[in-house]
Short mmCIF file of C-alpha atoms and ligand atoms in Angstrom, two decimals:
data_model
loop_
_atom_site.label_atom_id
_atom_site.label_comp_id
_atom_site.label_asym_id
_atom_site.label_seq_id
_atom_site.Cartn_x
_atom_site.Cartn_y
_atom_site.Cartn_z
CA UNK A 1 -96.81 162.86 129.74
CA UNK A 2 -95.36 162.54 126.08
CA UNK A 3 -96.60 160.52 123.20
CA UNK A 4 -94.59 156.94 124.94
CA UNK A 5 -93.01 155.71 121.87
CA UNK A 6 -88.85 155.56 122.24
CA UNK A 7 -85.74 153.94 120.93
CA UNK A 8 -83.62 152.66 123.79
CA UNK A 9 -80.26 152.74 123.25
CA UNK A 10 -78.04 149.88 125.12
CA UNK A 11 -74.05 150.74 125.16
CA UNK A 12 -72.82 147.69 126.36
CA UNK A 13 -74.27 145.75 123.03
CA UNK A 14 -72.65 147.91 120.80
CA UNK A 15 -69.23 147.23 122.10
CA UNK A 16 -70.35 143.62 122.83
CA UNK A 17 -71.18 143.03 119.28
CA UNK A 18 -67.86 145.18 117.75
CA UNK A 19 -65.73 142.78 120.06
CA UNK A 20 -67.21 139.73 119.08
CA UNK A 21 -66.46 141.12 115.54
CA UNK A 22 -62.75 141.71 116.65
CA UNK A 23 -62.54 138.06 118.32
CA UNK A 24 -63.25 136.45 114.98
CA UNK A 25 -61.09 139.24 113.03
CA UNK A 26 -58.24 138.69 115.44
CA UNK A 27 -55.15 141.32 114.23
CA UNK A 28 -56.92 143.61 112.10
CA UNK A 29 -58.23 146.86 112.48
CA UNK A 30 -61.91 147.29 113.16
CA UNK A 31 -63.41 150.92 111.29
CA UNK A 32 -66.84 150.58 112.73
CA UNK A 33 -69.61 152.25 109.64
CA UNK A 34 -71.66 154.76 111.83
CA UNK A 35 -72.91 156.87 108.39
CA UNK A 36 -76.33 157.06 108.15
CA UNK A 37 -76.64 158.39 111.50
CA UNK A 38 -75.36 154.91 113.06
CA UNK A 39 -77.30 153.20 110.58
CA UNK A 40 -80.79 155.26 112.47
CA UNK A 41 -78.87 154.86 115.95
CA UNK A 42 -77.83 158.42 116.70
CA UNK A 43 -74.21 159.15 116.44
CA UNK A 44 -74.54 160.98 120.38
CA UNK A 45 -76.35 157.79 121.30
CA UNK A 46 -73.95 155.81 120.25
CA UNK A 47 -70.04 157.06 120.64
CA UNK A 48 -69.35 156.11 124.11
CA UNK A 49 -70.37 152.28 122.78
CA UNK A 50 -67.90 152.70 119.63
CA UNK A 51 -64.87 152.74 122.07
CA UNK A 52 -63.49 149.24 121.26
CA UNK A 53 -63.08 150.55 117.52
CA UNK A 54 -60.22 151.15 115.77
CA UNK A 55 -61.69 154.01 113.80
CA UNK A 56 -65.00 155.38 112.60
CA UNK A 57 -66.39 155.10 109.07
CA UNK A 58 -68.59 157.69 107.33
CA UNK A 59 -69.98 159.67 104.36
CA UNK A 60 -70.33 162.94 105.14
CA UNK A 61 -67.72 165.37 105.98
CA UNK A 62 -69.75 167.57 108.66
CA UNK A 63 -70.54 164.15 110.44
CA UNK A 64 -66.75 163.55 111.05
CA UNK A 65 -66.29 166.91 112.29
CA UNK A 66 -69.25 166.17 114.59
CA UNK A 67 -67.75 162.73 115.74
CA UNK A 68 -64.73 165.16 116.43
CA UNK A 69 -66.18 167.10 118.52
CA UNK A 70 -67.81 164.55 120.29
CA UNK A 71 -64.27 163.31 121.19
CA UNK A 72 -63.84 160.49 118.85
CA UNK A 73 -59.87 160.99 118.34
CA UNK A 74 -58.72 157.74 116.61
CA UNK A 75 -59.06 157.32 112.48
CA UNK A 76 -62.06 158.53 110.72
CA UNK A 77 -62.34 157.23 107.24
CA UNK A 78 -64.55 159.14 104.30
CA UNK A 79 -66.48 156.30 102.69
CA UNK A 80 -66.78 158.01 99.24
CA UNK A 81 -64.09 160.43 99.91
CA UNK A 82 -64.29 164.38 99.57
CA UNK A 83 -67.29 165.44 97.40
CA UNK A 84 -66.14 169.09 97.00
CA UNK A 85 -62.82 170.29 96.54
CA UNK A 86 -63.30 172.59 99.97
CA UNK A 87 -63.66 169.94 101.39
CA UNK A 88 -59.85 168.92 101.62
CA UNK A 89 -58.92 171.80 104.58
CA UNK A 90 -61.45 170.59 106.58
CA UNK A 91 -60.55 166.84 106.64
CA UNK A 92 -56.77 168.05 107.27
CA UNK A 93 -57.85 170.07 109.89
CA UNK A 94 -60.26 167.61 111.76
CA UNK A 95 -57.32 164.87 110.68
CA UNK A 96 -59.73 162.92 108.10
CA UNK A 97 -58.38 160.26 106.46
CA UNK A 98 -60.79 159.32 102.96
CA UNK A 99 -61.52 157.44 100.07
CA UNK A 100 -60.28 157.92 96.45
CA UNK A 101 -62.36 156.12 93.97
CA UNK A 102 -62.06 157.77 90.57
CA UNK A 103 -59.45 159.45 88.49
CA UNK A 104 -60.75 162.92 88.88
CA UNK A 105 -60.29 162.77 93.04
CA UNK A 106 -57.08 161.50 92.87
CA UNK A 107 -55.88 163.97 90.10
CA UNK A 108 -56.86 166.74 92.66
CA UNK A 109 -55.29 164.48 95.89
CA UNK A 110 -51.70 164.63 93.74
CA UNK A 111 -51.89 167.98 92.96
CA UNK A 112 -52.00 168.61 96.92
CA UNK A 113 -48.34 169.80 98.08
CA UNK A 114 -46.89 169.39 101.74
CA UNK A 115 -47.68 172.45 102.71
CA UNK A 116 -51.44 172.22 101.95
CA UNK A 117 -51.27 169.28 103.73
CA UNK A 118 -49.76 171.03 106.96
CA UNK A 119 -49.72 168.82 110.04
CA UNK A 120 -51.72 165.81 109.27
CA UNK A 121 -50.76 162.73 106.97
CA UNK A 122 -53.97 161.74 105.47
CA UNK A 123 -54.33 157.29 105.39
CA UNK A 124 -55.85 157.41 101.73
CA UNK A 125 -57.92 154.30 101.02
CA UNK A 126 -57.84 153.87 97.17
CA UNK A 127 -61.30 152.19 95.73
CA UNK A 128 -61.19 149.55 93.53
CA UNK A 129 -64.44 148.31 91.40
CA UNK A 130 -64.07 144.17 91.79
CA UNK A 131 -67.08 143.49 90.07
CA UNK A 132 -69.62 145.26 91.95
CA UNK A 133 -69.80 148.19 89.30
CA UNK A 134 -70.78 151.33 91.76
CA UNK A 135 -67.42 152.92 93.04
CA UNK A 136 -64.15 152.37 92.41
CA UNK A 137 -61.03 151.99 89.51
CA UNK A 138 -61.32 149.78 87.14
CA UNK A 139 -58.65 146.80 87.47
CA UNK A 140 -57.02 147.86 84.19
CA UNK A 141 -56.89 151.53 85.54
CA UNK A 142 -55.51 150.69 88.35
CA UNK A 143 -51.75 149.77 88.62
CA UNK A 144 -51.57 153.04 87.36
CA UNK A 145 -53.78 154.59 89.84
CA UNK A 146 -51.65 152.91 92.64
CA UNK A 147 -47.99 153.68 91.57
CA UNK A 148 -49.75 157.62 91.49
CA UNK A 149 -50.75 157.79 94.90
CA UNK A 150 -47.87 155.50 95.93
CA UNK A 151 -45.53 157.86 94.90
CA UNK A 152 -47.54 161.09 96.22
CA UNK A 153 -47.93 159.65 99.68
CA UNK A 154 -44.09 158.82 99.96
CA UNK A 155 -43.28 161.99 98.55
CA UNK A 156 -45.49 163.79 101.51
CA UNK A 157 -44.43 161.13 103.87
CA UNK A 158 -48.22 159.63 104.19
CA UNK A 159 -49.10 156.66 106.15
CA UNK A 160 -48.79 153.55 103.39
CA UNK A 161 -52.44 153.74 101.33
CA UNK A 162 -54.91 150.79 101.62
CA UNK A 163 -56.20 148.78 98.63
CA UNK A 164 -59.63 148.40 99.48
CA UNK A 165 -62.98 147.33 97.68
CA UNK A 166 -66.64 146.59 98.45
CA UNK A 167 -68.10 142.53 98.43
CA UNK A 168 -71.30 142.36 97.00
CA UNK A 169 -72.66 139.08 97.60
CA UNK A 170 -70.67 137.86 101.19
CA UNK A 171 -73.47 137.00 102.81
CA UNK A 172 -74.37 133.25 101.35
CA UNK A 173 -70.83 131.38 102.71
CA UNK A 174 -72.39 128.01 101.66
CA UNK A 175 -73.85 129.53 98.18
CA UNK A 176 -70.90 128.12 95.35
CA UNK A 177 -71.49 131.46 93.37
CA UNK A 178 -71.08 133.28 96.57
CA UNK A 179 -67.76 131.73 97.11
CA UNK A 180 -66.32 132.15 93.67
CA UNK A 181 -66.99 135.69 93.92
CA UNK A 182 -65.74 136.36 96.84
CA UNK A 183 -62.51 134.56 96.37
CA UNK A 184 -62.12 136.63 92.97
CA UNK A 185 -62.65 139.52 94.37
CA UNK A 186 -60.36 138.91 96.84
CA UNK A 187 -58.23 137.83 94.22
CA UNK A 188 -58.04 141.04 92.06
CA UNK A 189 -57.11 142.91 94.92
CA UNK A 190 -54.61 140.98 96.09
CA UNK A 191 -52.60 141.02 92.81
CA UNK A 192 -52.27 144.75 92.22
CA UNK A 193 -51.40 145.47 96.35
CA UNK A 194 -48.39 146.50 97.04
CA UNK A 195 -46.18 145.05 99.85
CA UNK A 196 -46.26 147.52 102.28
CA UNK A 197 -50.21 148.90 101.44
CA UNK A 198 -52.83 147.82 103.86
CA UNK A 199 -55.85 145.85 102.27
CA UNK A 200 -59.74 146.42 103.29
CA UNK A 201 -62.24 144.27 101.37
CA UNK A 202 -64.57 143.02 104.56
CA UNK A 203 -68.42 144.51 105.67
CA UNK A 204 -70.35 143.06 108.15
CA UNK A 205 -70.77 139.84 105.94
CA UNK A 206 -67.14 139.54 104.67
CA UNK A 207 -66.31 140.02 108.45
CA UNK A 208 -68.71 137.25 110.10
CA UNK A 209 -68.58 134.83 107.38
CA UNK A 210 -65.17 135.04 105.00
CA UNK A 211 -62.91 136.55 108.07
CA UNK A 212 -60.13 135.10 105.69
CA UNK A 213 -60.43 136.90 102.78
CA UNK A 214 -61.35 140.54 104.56
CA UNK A 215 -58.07 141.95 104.49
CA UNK A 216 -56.04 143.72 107.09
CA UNK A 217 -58.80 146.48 107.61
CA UNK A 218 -62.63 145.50 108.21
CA UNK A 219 -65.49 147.81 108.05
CA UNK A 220 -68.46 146.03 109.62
CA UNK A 221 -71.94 148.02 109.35
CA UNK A 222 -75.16 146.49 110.30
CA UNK A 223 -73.58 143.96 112.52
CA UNK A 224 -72.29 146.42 115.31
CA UNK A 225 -75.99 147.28 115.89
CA UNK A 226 -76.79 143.85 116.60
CA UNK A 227 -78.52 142.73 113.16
CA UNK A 228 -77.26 140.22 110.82
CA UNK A 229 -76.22 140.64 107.25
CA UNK A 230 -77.13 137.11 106.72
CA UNK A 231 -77.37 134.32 106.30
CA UNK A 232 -77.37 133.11 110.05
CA UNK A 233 -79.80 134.88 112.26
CA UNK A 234 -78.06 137.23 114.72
CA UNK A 235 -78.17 135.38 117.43
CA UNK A 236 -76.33 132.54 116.06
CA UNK A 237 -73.42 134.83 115.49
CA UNK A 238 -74.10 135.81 118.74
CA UNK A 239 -75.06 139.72 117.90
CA UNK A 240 -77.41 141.66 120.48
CA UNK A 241 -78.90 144.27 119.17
CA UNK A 242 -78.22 147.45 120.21
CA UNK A 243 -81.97 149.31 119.45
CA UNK A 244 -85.12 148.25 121.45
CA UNK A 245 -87.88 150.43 119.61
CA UNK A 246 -90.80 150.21 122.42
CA UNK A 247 -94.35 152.08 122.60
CA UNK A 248 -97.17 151.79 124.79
CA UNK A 249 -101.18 150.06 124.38
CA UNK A 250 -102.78 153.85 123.82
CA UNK A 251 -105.88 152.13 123.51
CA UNK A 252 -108.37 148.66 123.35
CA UNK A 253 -110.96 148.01 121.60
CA UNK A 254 -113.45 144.64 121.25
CA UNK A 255 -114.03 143.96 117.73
CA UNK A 256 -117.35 141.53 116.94
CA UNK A 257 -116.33 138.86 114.37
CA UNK A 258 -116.75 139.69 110.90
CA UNK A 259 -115.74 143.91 111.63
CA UNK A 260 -113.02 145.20 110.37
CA UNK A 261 -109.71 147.55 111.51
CA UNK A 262 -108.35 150.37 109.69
CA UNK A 263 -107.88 152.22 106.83
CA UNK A 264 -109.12 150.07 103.69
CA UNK A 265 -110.67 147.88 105.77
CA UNK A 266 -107.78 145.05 105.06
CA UNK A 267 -107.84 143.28 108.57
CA UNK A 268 -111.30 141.69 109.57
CA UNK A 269 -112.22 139.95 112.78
CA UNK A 270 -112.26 136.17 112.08
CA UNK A 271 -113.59 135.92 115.39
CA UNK A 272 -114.53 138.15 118.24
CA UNK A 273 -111.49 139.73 119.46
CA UNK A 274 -109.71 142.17 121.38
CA UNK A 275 -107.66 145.23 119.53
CA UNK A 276 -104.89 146.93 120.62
CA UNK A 277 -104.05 150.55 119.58
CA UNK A 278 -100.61 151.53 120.00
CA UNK A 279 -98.65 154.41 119.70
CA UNK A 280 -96.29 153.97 116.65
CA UNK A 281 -96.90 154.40 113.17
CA UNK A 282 -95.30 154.39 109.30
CA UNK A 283 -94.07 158.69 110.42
CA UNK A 284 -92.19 156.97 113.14
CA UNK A 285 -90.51 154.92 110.97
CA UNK A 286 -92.30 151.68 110.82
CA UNK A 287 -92.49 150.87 107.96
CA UNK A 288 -95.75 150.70 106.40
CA UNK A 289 -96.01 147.92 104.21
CA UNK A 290 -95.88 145.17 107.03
CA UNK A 291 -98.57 143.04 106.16
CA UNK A 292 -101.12 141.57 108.62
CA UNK A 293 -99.46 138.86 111.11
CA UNK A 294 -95.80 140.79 111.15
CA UNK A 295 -95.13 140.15 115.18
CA UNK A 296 -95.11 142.47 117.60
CA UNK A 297 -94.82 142.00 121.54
CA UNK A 298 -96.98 143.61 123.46
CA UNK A 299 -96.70 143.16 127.25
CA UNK A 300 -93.97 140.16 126.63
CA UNK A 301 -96.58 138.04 124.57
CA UNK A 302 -96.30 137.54 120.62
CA UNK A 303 -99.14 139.40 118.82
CA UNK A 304 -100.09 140.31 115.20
CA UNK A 305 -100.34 143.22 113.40
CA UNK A 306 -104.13 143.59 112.35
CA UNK A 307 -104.61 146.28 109.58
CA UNK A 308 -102.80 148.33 107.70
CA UNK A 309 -100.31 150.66 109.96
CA UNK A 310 -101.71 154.43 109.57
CA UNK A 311 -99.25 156.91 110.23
CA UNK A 312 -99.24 157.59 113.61
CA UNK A 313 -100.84 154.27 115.53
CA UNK A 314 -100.61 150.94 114.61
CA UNK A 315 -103.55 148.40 115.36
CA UNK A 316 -102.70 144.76 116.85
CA UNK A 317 -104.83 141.61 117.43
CA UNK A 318 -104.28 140.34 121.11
CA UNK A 319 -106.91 138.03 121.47
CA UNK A 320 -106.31 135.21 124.00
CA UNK A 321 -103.46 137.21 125.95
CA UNK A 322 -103.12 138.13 129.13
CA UNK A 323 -102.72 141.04 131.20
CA UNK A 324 -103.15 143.85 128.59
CA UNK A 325 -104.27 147.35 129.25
CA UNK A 326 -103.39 151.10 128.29
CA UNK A 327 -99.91 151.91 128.95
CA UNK A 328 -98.69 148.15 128.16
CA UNK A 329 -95.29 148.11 126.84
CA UNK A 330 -95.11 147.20 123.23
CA UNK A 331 -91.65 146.46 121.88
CA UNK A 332 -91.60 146.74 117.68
CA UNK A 333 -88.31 145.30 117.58
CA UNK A 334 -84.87 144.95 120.18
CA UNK A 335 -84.41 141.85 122.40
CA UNK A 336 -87.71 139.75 122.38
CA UNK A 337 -88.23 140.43 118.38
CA UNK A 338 -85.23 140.78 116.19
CA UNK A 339 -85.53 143.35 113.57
CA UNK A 340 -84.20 140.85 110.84
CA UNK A 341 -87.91 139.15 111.78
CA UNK A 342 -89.88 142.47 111.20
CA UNK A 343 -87.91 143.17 108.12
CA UNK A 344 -88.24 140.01 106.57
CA UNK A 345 -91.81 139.87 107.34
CA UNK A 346 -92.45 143.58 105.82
CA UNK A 347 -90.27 142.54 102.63
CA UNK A 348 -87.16 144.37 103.40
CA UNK A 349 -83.74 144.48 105.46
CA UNK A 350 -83.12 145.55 108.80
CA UNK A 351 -80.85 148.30 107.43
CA UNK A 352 -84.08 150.14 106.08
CA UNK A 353 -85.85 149.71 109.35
CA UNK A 354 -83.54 151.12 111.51
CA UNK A 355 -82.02 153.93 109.25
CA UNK A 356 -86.05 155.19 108.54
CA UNK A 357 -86.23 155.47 112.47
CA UNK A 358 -88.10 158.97 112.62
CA UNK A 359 -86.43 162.18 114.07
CA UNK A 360 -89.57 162.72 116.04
CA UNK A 361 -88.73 159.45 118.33
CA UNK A 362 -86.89 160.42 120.87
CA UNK A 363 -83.75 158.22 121.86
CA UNK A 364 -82.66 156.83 125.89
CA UNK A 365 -79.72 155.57 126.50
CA UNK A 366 -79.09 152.40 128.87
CA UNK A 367 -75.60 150.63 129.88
C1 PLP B 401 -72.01 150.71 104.38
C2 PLP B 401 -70.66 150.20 104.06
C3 PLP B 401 -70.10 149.18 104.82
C4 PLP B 401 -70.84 148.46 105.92
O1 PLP B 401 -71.72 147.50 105.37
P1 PLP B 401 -72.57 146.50 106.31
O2 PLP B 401 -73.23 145.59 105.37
O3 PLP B 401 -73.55 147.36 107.05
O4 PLP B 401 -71.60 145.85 107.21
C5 PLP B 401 -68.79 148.81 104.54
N1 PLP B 401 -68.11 149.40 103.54
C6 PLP B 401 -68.62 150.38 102.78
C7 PLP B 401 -67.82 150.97 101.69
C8 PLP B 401 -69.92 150.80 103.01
O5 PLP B 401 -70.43 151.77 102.25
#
């Protein structure tokens, strides 16, 4: 038998969850972010769930060829658009369509004749820096930006561009600050568009809470996984996450009041009480500063981390439940403990917990 630690992956959430995305986006196009991996979920794990998307969203050139030829054959968008020059047959050839956010990548794009070109018509998403100050054209920079690649994909016969840019604070709807800077952002963009460009301003947040102001094309992340981006928990938007990250009891152990668990002796026994070992530590992704109390389930019952996590076992305090022995299933996050819970308790996001998930755990996938 193999070490019992997996990540189950469930199909019919991931389209669940992009649907429910679609049902409160109702007429625009859905590019579903799968980069990092599927945010830790395993682009092969996950494709056949991505079929409701409109189109696929990613950084890395060699990962769109892969989602190629894994038979995604609708839009692929470049996030940050073609880091090397060589880079431009391939994304013809695989039919890539990517983002421009500087001067110097759309200098080369207009340089680009028909011919290079060849076949495909490239959808170019042109970046524009709102206010977040990390990618994208400045707003005075930009009219002049636009009429360029305006005039190069009408030349070449292109699909109209998209105006697109990145919220940074969507995810507190009821926050006044939130709101104004949303709506501005919204607002910049939506005075240099032209008519017939597309517009893409909405993530995950933008999508679930300011559907409104997301534009025409939405590119949802952390959300089609089943976590929240805040500030609801997931459930409330009525997400189901698509990652149950399960392990097994490995091992008990009675621990006299007063002893203590682990390396630097942080947990210690405030009563007599039981121990379980199990099989999952910070080099299979978890992440290692979860403090003492951060929930896990073990056998369906709510138990508490006890000690600090070592790197390959983790040590939990079951006292007072029932039924445990070795091989009880231990789920560290998926349906009976959210991963927004875990995160939260270990002082992060749920995007860092599931994009550390470890190559060495090996992936199932269920309908
Ligand atoms: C990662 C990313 C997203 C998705 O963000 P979520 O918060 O996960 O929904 C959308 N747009 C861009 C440009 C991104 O880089």
């Amino acid at each position: 038998m193999s070490r019992p630690i997996r990540a189950i992956i469930c199909k019919s959430a991931l389209a669940h969850n992009i649907q429910l995305i679609q049902s409160r986006n109702p007429d625009k196009h859905c590019m579903a972010v799968v980069k990092a991996d599927a945010y830790g979920h395993r682009l092969n794990a996950v494709i056949d769930g991505l079929k409701p998307a409109d189109g696929l969203a990613i950084l890395e050139i060699h990962k769109a060829v892969e989602l190629r030829q894994l038979g995604w054959t609708k839009p692929i968008l470049l996030l940050e658009g073609l880091f090397h020059l060589d880079d431009f047959k391939l994304a013809i050839e695989h039919q890539l369509d990517w983002v421009i956010h500087c001067q110097a990548q759309l200098d080369f794009l207009v340089q680009c004749t028909a011919a290079q070109v060849s076949s495909y018509r490239p959808r170019i998403y042109l970046k524009l820096n709102t206010g977040m100050n990390r990618l994208g054209f400045p707003i005075a920079q930009a009219p002049q930006a636009i009429a360029q690649l305006d005039a190069w994909a009408k030349a070449l016969g292109c699909p109209s561009p998209v105006l697109m840019t990145h919220f940074a604070n969507a995810d507190a709807p009821t926050d006044q600050q939130n709101g104004v800077e949303v709506q501005a952002q919204h607002q910049a963009l939506f005075k240099l568009k032209p008519a017939d460009w597309a517009s893409s301003l909405g993530n995950s947040a933008g999508a679930l809470n300011w559907s409104a102001l997301s534009g025409d094309i939405i590119r949802p992340g952390i959300a089609i996984y089943g976590a929240s981006p805040g500030p609801l928990d997931a459930a409330s938007y009525g997400l189901k996450p698509v990652m149950e990250f399960q392990t097994e009891v490995i091992a008990l152990q009675d621990v006299p009041k007063g002893a203590k668990v682990g390396y630097g002796s942080r947990w210690q026994a405030p009563r007599d009480s039981k121990i379980a070992v199990i099989a999952c530590g910070y080099a299979d992704g978890y992440p290692r500063h979860a403090p003492d109390c951060t929930p896990v389930v073990v056998n369906g019952q709510m138990a508490a981390l006890a000690g600090r996590v070592s790197m390959d076992m983790m040590t939990v305090d079951i006292t007072g439940l029932h039924g445990i022995q070795t091989g009880s299933t231990v789920e560290l996050w998926g349906n009976q403990l959210p991963v927004d819970v875990v995160a939260q308790q270990a002082g992060t996001i749920s995007y860092e917990l599931l994009c550390a998930l470890a190559p060495r755990v090996p992936f199932t996938l269920k309908d």
